Each structure stands twice: as structure tokens, then as C-alpha cells.
Tab-separated table of C-alpha atoms in Angstrom:
chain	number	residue	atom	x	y	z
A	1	UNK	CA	27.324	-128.159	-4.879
A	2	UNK	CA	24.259	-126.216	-4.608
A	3	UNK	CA	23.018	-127.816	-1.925
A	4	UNK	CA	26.134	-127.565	0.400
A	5	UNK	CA	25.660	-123.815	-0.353
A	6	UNK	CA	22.277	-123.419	0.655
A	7	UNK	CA	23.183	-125.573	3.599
A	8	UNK	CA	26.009	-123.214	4.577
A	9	UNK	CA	24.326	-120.315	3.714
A	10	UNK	CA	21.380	-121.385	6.233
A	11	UNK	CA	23.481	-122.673	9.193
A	12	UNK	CA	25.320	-119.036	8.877
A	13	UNK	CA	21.656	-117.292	8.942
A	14	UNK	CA	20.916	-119.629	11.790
A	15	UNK	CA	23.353	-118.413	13.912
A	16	UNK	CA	23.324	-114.382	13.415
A	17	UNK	CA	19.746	-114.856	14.433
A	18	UNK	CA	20.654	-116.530	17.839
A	19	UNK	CA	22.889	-114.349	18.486
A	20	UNK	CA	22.140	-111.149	16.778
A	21	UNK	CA	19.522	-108.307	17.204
A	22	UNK	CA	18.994	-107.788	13.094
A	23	UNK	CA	17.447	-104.586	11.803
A	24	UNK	CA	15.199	-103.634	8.533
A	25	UNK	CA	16.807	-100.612	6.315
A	26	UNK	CA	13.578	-98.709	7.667
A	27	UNK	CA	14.214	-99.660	11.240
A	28	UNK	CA	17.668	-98.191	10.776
A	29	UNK	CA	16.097	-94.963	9.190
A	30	UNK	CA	13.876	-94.365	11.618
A	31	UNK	CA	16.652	-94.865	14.843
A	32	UNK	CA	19.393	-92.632	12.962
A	33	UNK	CA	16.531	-89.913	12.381
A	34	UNK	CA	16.158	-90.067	15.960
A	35	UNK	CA	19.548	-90.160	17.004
A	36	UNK	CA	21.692	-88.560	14.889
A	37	UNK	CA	23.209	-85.560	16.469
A	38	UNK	CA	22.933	-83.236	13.194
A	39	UNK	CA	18.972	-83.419	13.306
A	40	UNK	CA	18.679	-83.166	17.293
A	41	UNK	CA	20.953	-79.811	16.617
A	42	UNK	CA	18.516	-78.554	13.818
A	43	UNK	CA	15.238	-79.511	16.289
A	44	UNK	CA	17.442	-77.025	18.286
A	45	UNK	CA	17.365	-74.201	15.666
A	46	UNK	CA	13.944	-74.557	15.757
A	47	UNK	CA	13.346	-74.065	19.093
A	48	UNK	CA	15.579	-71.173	18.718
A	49	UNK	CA	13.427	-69.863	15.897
A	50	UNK	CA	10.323	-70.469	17.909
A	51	UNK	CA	11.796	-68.341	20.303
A	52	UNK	CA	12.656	-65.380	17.768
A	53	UNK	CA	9.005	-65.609	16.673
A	54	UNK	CA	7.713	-64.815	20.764
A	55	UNK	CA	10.412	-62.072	21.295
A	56	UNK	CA	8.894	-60.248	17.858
A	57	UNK	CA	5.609	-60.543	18.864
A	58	UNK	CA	6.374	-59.314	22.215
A	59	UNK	CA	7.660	-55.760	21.044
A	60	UNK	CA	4.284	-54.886	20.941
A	61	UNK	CA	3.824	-55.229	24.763
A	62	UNK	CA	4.602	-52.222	26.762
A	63	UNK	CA	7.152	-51.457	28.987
A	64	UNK	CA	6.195	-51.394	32.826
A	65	UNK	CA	9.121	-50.929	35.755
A	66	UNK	CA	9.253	-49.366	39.486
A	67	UNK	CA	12.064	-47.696	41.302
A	68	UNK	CA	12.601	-46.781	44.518
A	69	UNK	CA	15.982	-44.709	45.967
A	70	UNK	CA	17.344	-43.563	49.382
A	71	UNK	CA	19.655	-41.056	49.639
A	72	UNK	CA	21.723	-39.493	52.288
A	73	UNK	CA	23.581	-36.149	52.831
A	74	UNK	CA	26.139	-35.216	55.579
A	75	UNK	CA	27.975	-31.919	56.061
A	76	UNK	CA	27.894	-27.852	55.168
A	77	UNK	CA	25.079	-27.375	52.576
A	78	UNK	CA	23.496	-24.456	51.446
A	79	UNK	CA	20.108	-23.427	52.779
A	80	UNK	CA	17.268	-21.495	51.504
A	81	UNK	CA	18.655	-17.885	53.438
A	82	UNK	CA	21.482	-18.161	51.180
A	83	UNK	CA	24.348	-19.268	54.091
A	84	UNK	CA	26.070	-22.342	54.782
A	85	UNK	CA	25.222	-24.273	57.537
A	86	UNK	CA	25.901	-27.923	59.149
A	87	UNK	CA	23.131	-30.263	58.127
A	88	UNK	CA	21.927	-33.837	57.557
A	89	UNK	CA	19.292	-34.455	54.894
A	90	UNK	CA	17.806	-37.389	53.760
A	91	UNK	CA	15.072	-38.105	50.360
A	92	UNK	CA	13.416	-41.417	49.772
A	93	UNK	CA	11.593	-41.499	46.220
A	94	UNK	CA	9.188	-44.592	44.476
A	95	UNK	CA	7.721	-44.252	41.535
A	96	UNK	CA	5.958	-46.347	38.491
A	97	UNK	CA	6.357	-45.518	34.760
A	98	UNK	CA	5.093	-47.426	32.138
A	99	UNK	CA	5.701	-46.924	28.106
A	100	UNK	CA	3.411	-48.054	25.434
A	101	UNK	CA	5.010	-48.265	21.588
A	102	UNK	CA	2.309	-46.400	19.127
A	103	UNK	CA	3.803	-46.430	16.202
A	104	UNK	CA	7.821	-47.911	15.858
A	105	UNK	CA	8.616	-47.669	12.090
A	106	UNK	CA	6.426	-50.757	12.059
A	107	UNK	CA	9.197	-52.570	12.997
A	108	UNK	CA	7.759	-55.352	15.178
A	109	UNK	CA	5.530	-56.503	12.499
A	110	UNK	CA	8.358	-56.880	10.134
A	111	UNK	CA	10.583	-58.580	12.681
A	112	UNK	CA	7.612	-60.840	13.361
A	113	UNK	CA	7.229	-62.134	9.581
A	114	UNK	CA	11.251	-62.067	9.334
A	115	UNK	CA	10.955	-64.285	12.161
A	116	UNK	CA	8.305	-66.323	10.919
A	117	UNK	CA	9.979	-66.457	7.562
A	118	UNK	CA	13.195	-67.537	9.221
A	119	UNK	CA	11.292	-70.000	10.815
A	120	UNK	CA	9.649	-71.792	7.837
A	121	UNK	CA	13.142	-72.137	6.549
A	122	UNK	CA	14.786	-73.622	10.005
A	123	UNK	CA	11.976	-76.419	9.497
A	124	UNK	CA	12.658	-77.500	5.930
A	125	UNK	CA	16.508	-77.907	7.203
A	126	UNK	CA	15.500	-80.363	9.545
A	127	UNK	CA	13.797	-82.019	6.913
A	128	UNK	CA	16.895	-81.964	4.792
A	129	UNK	CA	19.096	-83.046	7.510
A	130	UNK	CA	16.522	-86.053	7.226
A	131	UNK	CA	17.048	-86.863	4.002
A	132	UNK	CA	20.364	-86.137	4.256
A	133	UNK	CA	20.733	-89.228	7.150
A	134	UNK	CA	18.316	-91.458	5.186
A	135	UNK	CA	20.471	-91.613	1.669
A	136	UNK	CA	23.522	-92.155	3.931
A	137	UNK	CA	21.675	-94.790	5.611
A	138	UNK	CA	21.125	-96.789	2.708
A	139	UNK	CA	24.188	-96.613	1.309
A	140	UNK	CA	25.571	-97.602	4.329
A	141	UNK	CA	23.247	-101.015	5.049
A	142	UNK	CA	23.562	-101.636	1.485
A	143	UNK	CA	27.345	-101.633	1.588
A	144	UNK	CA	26.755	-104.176	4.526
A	145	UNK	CA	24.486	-106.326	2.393
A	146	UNK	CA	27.280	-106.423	-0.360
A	147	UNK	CA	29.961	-106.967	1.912
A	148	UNK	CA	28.070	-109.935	3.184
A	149	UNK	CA	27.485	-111.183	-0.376
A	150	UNK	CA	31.541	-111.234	-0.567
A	151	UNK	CA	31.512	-113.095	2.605
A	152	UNK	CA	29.362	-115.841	0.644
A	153	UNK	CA	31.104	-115.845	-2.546
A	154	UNK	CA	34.534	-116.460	-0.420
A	155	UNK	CA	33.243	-119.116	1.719
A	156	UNK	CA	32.150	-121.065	-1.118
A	157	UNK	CA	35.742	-120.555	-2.894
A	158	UNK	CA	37.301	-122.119	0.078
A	159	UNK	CA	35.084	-124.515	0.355
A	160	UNK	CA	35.849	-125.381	-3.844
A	161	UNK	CA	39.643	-125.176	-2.684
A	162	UNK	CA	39.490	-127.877	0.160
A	163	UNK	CA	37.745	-129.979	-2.180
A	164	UNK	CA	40.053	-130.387	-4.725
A	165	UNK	CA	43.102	-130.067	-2.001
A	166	UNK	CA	41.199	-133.084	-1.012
A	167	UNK	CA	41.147	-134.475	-4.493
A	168	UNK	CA	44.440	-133.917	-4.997
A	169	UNK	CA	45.937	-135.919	-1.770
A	170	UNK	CA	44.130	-138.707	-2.997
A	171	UNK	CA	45.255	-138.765	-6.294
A	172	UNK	CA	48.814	-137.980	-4.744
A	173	UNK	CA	48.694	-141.214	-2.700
A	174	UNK	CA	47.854	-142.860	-6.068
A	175	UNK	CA	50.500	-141.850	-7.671
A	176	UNK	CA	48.862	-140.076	-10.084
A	177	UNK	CA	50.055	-136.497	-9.973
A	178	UNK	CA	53.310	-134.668	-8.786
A	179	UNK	CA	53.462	-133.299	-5.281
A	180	UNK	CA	54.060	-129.731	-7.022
A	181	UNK	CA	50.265	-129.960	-7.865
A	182	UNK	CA	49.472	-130.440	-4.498
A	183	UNK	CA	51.713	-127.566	-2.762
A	184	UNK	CA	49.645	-125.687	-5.575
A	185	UNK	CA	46.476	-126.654	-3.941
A	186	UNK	CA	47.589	-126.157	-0.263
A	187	UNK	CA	48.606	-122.558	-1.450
A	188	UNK	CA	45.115	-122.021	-3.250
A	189	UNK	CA	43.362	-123.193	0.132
A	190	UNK	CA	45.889	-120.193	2.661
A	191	UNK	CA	45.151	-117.435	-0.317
A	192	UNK	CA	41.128	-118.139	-0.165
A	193	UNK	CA	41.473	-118.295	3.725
A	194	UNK	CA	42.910	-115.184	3.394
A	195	UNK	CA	40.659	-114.063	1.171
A	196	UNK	CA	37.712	-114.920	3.538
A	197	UNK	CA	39.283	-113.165	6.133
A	198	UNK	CA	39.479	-109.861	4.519
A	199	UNK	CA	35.822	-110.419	3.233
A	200	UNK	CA	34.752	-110.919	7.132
A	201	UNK	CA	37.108	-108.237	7.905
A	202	UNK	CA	35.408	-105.462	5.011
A	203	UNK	CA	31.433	-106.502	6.423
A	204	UNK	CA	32.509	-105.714	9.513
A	205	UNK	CA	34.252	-102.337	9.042
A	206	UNK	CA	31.011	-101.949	6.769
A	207	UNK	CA	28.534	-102.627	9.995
A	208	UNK	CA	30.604	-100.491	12.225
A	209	UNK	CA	30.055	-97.530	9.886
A	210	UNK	CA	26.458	-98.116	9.128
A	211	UNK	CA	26.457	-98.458	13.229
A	212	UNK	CA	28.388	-95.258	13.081
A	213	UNK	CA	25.831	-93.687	11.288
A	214	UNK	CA	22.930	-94.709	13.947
A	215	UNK	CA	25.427	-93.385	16.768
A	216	UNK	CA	25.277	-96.896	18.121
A	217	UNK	CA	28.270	-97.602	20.810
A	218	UNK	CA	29.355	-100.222	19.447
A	219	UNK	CA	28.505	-103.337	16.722
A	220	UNK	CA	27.927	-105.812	19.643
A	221	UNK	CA	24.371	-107.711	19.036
A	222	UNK	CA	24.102	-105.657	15.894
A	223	UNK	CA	22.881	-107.030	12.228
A	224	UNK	CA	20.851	-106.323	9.517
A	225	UNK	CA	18.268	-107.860	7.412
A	226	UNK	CA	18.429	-108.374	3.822
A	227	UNK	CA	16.498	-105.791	1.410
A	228	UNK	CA	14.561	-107.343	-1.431
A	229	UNK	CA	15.078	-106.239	-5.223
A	230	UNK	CA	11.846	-104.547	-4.962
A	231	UNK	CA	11.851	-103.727	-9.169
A	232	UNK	CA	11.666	-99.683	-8.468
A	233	UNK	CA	10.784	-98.423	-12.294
A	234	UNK	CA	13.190	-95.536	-13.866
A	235	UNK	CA	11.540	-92.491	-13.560
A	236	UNK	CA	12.885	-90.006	-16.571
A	237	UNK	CA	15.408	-87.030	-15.239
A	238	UNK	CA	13.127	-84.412	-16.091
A	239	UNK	CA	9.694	-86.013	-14.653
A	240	UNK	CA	11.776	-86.436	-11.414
A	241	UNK	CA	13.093	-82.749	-11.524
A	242	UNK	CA	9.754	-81.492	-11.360
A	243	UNK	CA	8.208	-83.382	-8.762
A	244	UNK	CA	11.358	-82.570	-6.479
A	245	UNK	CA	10.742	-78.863	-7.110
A	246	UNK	CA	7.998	-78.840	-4.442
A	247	UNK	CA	9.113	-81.550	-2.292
A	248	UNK	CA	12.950	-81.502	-2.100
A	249	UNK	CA	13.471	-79.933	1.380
A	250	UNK	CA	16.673	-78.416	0.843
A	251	UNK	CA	15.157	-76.596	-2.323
A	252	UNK	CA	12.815	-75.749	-0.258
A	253	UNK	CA	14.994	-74.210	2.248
A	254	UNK	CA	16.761	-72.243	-0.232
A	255	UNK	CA	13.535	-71.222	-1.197
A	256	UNK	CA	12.109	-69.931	2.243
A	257	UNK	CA	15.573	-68.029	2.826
A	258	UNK	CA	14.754	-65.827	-0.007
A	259	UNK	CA	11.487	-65.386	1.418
A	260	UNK	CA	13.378	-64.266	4.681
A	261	UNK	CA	15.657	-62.141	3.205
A	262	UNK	CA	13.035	-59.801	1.176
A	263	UNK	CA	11.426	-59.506	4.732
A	264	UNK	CA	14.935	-58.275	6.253
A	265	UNK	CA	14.777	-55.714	3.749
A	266	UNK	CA	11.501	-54.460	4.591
A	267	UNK	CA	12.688	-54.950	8.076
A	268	UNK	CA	15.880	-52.706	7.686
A	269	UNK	CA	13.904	-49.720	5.838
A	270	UNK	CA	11.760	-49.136	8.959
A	271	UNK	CA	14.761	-47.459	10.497
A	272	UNK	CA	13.053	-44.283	7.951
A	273	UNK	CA	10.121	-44.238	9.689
A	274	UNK	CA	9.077	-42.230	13.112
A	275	UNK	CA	8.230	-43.938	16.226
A	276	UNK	CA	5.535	-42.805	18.284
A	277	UNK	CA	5.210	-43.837	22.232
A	278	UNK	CA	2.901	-43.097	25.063
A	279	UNK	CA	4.181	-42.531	28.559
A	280	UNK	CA	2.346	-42.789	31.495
A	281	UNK	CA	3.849	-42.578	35.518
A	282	UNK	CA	3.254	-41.938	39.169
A	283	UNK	CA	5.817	-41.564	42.058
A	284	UNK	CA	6.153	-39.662	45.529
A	285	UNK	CA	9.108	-38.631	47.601
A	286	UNK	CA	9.979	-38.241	51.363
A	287	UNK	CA	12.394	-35.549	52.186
A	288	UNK	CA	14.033	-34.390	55.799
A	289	UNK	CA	16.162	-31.954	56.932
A	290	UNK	CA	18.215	-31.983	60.196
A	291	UNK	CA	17.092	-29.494	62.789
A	292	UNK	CA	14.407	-28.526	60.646
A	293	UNK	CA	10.686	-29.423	61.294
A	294	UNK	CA	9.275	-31.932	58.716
A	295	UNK	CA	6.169	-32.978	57.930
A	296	UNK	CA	5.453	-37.178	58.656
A	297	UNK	CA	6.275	-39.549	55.774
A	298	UNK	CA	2.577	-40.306	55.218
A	299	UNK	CA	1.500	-36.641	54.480
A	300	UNK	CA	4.682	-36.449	52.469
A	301	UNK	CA	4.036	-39.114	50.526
A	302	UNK	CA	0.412	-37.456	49.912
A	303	UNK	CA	1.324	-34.096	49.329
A	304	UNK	CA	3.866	-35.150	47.081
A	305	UNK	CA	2.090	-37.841	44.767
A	306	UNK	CA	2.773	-37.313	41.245
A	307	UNK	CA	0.978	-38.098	37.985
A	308	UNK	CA	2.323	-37.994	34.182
A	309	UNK	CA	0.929	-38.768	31.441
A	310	UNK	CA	2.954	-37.761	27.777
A	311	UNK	CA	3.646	-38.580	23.940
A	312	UNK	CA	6.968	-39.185	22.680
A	313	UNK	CA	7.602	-39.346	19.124
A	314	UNK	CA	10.912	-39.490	17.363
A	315	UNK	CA	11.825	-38.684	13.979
A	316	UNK	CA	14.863	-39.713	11.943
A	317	UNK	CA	16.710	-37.069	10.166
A	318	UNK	CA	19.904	-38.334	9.866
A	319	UNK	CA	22.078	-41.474	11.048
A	320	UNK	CA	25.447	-41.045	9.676
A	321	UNK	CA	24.026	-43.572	6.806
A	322	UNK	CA	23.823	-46.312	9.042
A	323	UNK	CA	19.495	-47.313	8.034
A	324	UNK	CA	21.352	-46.663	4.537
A	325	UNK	CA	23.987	-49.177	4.750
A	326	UNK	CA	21.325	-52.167	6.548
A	327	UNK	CA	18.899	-51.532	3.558
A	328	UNK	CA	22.163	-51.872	1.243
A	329	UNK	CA	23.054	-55.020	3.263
A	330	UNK	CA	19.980	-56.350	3.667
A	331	UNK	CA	19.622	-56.503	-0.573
A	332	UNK	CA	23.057	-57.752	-0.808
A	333	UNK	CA	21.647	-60.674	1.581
A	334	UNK	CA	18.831	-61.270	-0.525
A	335	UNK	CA	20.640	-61.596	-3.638
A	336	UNK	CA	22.888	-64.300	-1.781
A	337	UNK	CA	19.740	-66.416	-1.366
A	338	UNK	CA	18.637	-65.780	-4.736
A	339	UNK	CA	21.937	-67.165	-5.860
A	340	UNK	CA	22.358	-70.160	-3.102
A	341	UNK	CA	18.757	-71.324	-4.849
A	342	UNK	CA	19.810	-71.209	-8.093
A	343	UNK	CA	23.213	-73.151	-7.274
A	344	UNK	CA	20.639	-75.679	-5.062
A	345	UNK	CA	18.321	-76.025	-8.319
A	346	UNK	CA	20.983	-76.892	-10.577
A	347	UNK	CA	22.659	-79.180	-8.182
A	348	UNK	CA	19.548	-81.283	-7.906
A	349	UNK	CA	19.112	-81.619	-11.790
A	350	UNK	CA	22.401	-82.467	-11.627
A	351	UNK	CA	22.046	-85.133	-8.668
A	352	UNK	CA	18.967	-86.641	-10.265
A	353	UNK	CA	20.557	-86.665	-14.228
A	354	UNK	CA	23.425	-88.710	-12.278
A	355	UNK	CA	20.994	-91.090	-10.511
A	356	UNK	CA	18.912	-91.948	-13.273
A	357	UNK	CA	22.127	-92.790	-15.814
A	358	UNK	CA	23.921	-94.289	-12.925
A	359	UNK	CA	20.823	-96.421	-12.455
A	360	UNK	CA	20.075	-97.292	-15.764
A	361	UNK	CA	23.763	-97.997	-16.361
A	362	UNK	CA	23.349	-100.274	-12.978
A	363	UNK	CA	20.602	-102.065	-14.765
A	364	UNK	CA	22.651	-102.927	-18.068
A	365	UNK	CA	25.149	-103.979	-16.108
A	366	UNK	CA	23.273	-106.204	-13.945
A	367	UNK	CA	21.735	-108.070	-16.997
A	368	UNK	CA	25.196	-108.666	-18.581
A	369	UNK	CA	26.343	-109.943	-15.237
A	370	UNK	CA	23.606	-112.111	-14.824
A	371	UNK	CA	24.466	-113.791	-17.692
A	372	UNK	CA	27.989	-114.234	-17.733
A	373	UNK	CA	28.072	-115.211	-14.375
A	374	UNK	CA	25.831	-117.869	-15.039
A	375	UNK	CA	27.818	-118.681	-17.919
A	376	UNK	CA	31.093	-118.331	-16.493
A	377	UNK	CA	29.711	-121.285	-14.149
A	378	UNK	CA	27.950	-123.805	-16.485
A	379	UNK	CA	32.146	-123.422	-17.817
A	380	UNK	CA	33.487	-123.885	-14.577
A	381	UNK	CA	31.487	-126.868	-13.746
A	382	UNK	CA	32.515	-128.281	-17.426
A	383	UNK	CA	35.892	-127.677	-16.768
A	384	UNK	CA	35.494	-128.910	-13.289
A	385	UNK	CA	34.207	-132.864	-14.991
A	386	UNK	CA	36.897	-133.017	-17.371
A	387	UNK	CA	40.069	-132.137	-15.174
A	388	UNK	CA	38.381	-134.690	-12.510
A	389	UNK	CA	38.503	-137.046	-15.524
A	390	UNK	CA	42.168	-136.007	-16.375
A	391	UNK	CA	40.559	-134.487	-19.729
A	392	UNK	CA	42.125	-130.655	-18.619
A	393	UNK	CA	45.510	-129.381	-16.859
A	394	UNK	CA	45.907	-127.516	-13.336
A	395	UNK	CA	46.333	-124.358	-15.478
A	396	UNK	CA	43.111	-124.515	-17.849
A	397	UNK	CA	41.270	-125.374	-14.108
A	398	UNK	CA	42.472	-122.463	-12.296
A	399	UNK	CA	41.874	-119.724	-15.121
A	400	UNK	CA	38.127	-121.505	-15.249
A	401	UNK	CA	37.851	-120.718	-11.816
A	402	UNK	CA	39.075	-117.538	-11.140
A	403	UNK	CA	36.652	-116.797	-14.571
A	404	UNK	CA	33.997	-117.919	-12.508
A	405	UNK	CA	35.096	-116.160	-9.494
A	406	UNK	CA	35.622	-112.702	-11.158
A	407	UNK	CA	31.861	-112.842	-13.220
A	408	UNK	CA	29.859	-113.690	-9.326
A	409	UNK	CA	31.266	-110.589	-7.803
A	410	UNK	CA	30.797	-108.259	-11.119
A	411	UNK	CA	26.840	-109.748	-10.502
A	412	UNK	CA	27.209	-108.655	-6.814
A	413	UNK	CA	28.471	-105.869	-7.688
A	414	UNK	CA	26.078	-104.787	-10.324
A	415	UNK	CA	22.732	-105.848	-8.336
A	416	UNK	CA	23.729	-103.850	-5.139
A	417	UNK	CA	25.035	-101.215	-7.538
A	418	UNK	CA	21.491	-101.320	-8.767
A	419	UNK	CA	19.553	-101.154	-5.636
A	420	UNK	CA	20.815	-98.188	-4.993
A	421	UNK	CA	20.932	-96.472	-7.572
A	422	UNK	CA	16.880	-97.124	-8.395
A	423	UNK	CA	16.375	-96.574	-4.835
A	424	UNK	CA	18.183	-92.932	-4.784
A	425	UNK	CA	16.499	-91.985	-8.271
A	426	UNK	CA	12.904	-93.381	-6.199
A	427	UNK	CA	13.929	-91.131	-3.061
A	428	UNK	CA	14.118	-87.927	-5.472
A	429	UNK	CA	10.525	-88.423	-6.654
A	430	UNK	CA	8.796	-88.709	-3.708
């Protein structure tokens, strides 16, 4: 028996390789992290941030602009001897002014470290949204993996059923048994069939998520490699807890958001403070009259250059409340951070208390599997010797087998159930 299985089990290996393009749990990591559409929108934030960073650094630039303007006048117009008179005129003006912040309230610098704050935390969510895609990756190919395992254990049912339909035709020819017991067989055979079907039918629904998950088109070409039981040790909740306080990213973004939020508030109380500018300019104008003797455009434009050079500073006496109310906000902001950490710190203790009992629960499980799977067969096999040797009824057969049936998936099960668990636990103390 043991040798048709491995037989099987190789011919089926055999042929997903020829025809198949299989992929390691880290090779699948690696292509979601790459793909997946949450971490390519994060990159994005960053970018974004990046950007905030420049524009706070560049308040500190001045201001430089030019202007030029053209203007026409028809009709009656007032002259200088106090009468009204018909008249065209015509003014062309240029000019450059440039202003120079001093002193604003020092509110680029504390829009730059906002920014920069802001920034630190936009980077530990892409690293999140990493992690994030990783656990859900192994899940995923381990829920393959399991699936597959069904696949096995339902193959080799059918191939128990056929047997004994087998048997039982013989024996029926013989004389030896009733027909019933072979209608009984024929129906065993269509419910394992069945059974295999919906076992084929689960790995692949399993695949196409997992495939899902790597934002692959489609499942065509598409398999995975087995994952070895690579003996992770269980790491106690509380050692865990504390190495995942300095490397858990989301913690960490929780973290850097309350950094960001003290700096809005420092940000918002520079609306208090006076801002202090220095203005600088230089211009010239062209004006004509109609009828009226003017002098060329290039004396004009001579006689009429202009310099300026001036200070402005503006101080803040009152705002209808409104530097008041952005402080106010501002705090209120910073105690929602405050209060999104704590909820992010408790819900890690939380996560890694789960994974550690889950996987140590996993592990006690898996042992008692182990065992009465093996034991369930050693009966099935006894029980298969003495109703070939009439020794045992259809009944006392059937209950062996589904006994044997029932303890290898509780094994599968438990060792998949245990892989990730251990694995999850192992991802949290990184």
C-alpha cells in the first residue's frame, strides 16, 4: 500500500513540474511585495511626503516676479489747466519686485520637521503594508499546501475503494457475498470520487486566492512548492512583546504620528508670532499724451527708473480666535495619536498572546494526531486482514475506515495548523 502511494504521489509531482511554473513561499513574498497595489499606493504617499518635505524647505526662498502693463485711454479727460478736452493717452509700465521672509513666526522650520515627522511615519506604513501582505501570503500558500494534502488523502481513499469494489466482484462471482455488498461498494467508490473532486476543487479555489493575493491574472502555469516543518521554537508572549516594540512597523507608525502631531502643535502656535519681510523693487514707465509733446521712450524709461527698497513686519493682535482654535485642534490631534498607539500596543500583545497559545495548542494537537493517526491505521490495516479473511462484517470495515480517514486529516490539519501558527509567533519576533 505504501508503495502505490509513494508511486502516485511521485507520478502527480512529476507532472505539475512539466507543466507547472512552481514557486517558494519566499518567491511569493517577494512578487506580492512588489505587486500588490496597497504597497505601490503607500510608495506613493511617500513620494507625496517627499514632496511636502521640498515645499517646507522652500518657504525659506524668496519671492521674485516681473510685470509689465499697457494701457490705453480714449475720449474727454481732464488736463492739468483744469478744462476738459479731447485726448488719447497711453502708459506702458515694467517693473521687478522681489520679497525676502526675515522672520515668519518660524513657521517654515516647523512645517519642515512636521513634514519630516510626517514623513518618518509614511515610511513605517509601507513597511506595515509589508508585513501586512507577507502574513497573508503565508496563510494563503499554506492553505494551498493543506488543500493539496486533502487532495492526497482522497486519492488514496479512492484508490482503497476500487480495491475492495474489486474484491468484492470477485467474491460476488464466487458466490460468496450478496450483491447488496457490492452496490455498497460501487456507492463507496461515486462518494470518494466525489470526494476527490471537491478536494481538487478546494486547492484550486485555494491557488486562485493565494494567486489573488500576488495580483497574478490568472492560475494558468501557476504552483507552489512545499514548505518544510522547519521546528521554529515558541518564543514566550512577553519576550516576543518586547522585541516587537522596536521593530513592529505599524507600532512604529503609531509611534512617529505622535511625533508628528506634537510638531503640528508647535506648528499651529506660530500663528502668535510676527513676521518680518524685506522688500526690494525696480520699475519704469512710458507715458504719452495726444497732441502733446513727449519725451522718447528711452529717456522716459531713464528719467523714470525707480528703486525701493523696504521692511514689512506684521504683528498679530487679534484673529477672531482662529490661531486659538488650530492650537486647540492641533492638541486634540495629538491626543488621537496618543490614543491610536495605545489601542496599536495592546492589539499586538493581544495578537502575539493569541499566536503563541494558538501555536502551542497547534503543537499538542499535532502530537495527539500523530499518534492516533498512526494508530487509527495499524487498526485499519488489522481490520483490513481479517474482513479479507471473512473474520469481520462490511459494517465493522467501514467504521475502521472512515476511523482512519477522520484521524489523517485531524494530522493534516494539526501540522499545517502548526506551521503557521510557529511561523506567525516567529514573524512577531523578528
Amino acid at each position: 500500500m505504501k508503495t502505490f502511494i509513494t508511486a502516485s504521489v511521485a507520478a502527480i509531482a512529476v507532472s505539475l513540474a512539466a507543466d507547472a511554473t512552481t514557486w517558494s513561499l519566499d518567491s511569493c513574498i517577494t512578487y506580492a511585495i512588489d505587486n500588490n497595489i496597497t504597497v505601490k499606493t503607500r510608495k506613493v504617499e511617500i513620494n507625496s511626503g517627499e514632496l511636502d518635505v521640498t515645499a517646507a524647505r522652500d518657504r525659506h526662498l524668496p519671492n521674485l516676479s516681473a510685470y509689465a502693463s499697457e494701457s490705453f485711454s480714449f475720449g474727454r479727460g481732464l488736463t492739468a489747466d483744469n478744462t476738459y478736452t479731447n485726448r488719447n493717452t497711453s502708459n506702458f509700465g515694467w517693473g521687478l519686485s522681489m520679497s525676502l521672509p526675515l522672520f515668519d513666526g518660524l513657521t517654515a522650520v516647523r512645517q519642515t520637521k512636521y513634514a519630516r515627522a510626517n514623513l518618518r511615519a509614511l515610511v513605517e506604513d509601507l513597511e506595515a503594508a509589508k508585513d501586512d501582505i507577507t502574513l497573508n501570503v503565508i496563510s494563503a500558500y499554506l492553505q494551498v499546501l493543506y488543500a493539496g494534502e486533502m487532495c492526497k488523502i482522497a486519492e488514496e481513499q479512492l484508490r482503497i475503494a476500487i480495491v475492495e469494489q474489486s474484491r468484492r466482484e470477485e467474491l460476488l462471482k464466487a458466490g460468496k457475498i450478496p450483491e447488496l455488498d457490492l452496490t455498497d461498494a460501487r456507492s463507496q467508490v461515486a462518494q470518494n470520487e466525489l470526494s476527490l473532486v471537491n478536494a481538487r476543487n478546494d486547492r484550486t479555489l485555494a491557488l486562485v486566492d493565494l494567486a489573488q493575493l500576488l495580483e497574478l491574472p490568472d492560475i494558468e502555469g501557476f504552483d507552489i512548492m512545499p514548505v518544510a516543518d522547519d521546528g521554529l521554537s515558541l518564543y514566550a508572549p512577553d519576550e516576543v512583546y518586547s522585541r516587537a516594540l522596536d521593530s513592529n512597523h505599524s507600532l512604529l507608525a503609531a509611534r512617529r504620528r505622535i511625533e508628528a502631531a506634537e510638531r503640528n502643535i508647535s506648528l499651529a502656535k506660530s500663528s502668535y508670532l510676527p513676521n518680518l519681510s524685506f522688500n526690494a523693487g525696480i520699475g519704469s514707465n512710458y507715458y504719452t499724451v495726444s497732441g502733446v509733446n513727449s519725451e522718447s521712450f528711452g529717456k522716459q524709461m531713464n528719467h523714470n527708473f525707480n528703486k525701493s527698497l523696504g521692511f514689512s513686519l506684521t504683528v498679530p493682535i487679534f484673529d477672531a480666535f482662529s490661531s486659538r482654535n488650530s492650537v486647540r485642534r492641533a492638541k486634540i490631534q495629538h491626543l488621537n495619536a496618543r490614543l491610536q498607539y495605545e489601542n496599536s500596543e495592546r492589539n499586538l500583545y493581544k495578537s502575539i498572546q493569541q499566536a503563541y497559545y494558538q501555536a502551542n495548542g497547534a503543537a499538542e494537537k499535532l502530537r495527539a494526531a500523530e499518534i492516533s493517526a498512526d494508530a487509527t491505521r495499524q487498526a485499519f490495516e488489522a481490520m483490513q486482514q481479517k474482513y479479507e479473511f471473512g473474520k469481520a462484517n462490511s459494517t465493522e470495515y467501514e467504521q475502521a475506515r472512515s476511523n482512519y480517514v477522520r484521524a489523517e486529516v485531524e494530522a493534516v490539519q494539526a501540522k499545517y495548523e502548526s506551521i503557521l501558527r510557529r511561523r506567525i509567533l516567529a514573524f512577531y519576533n523578528k
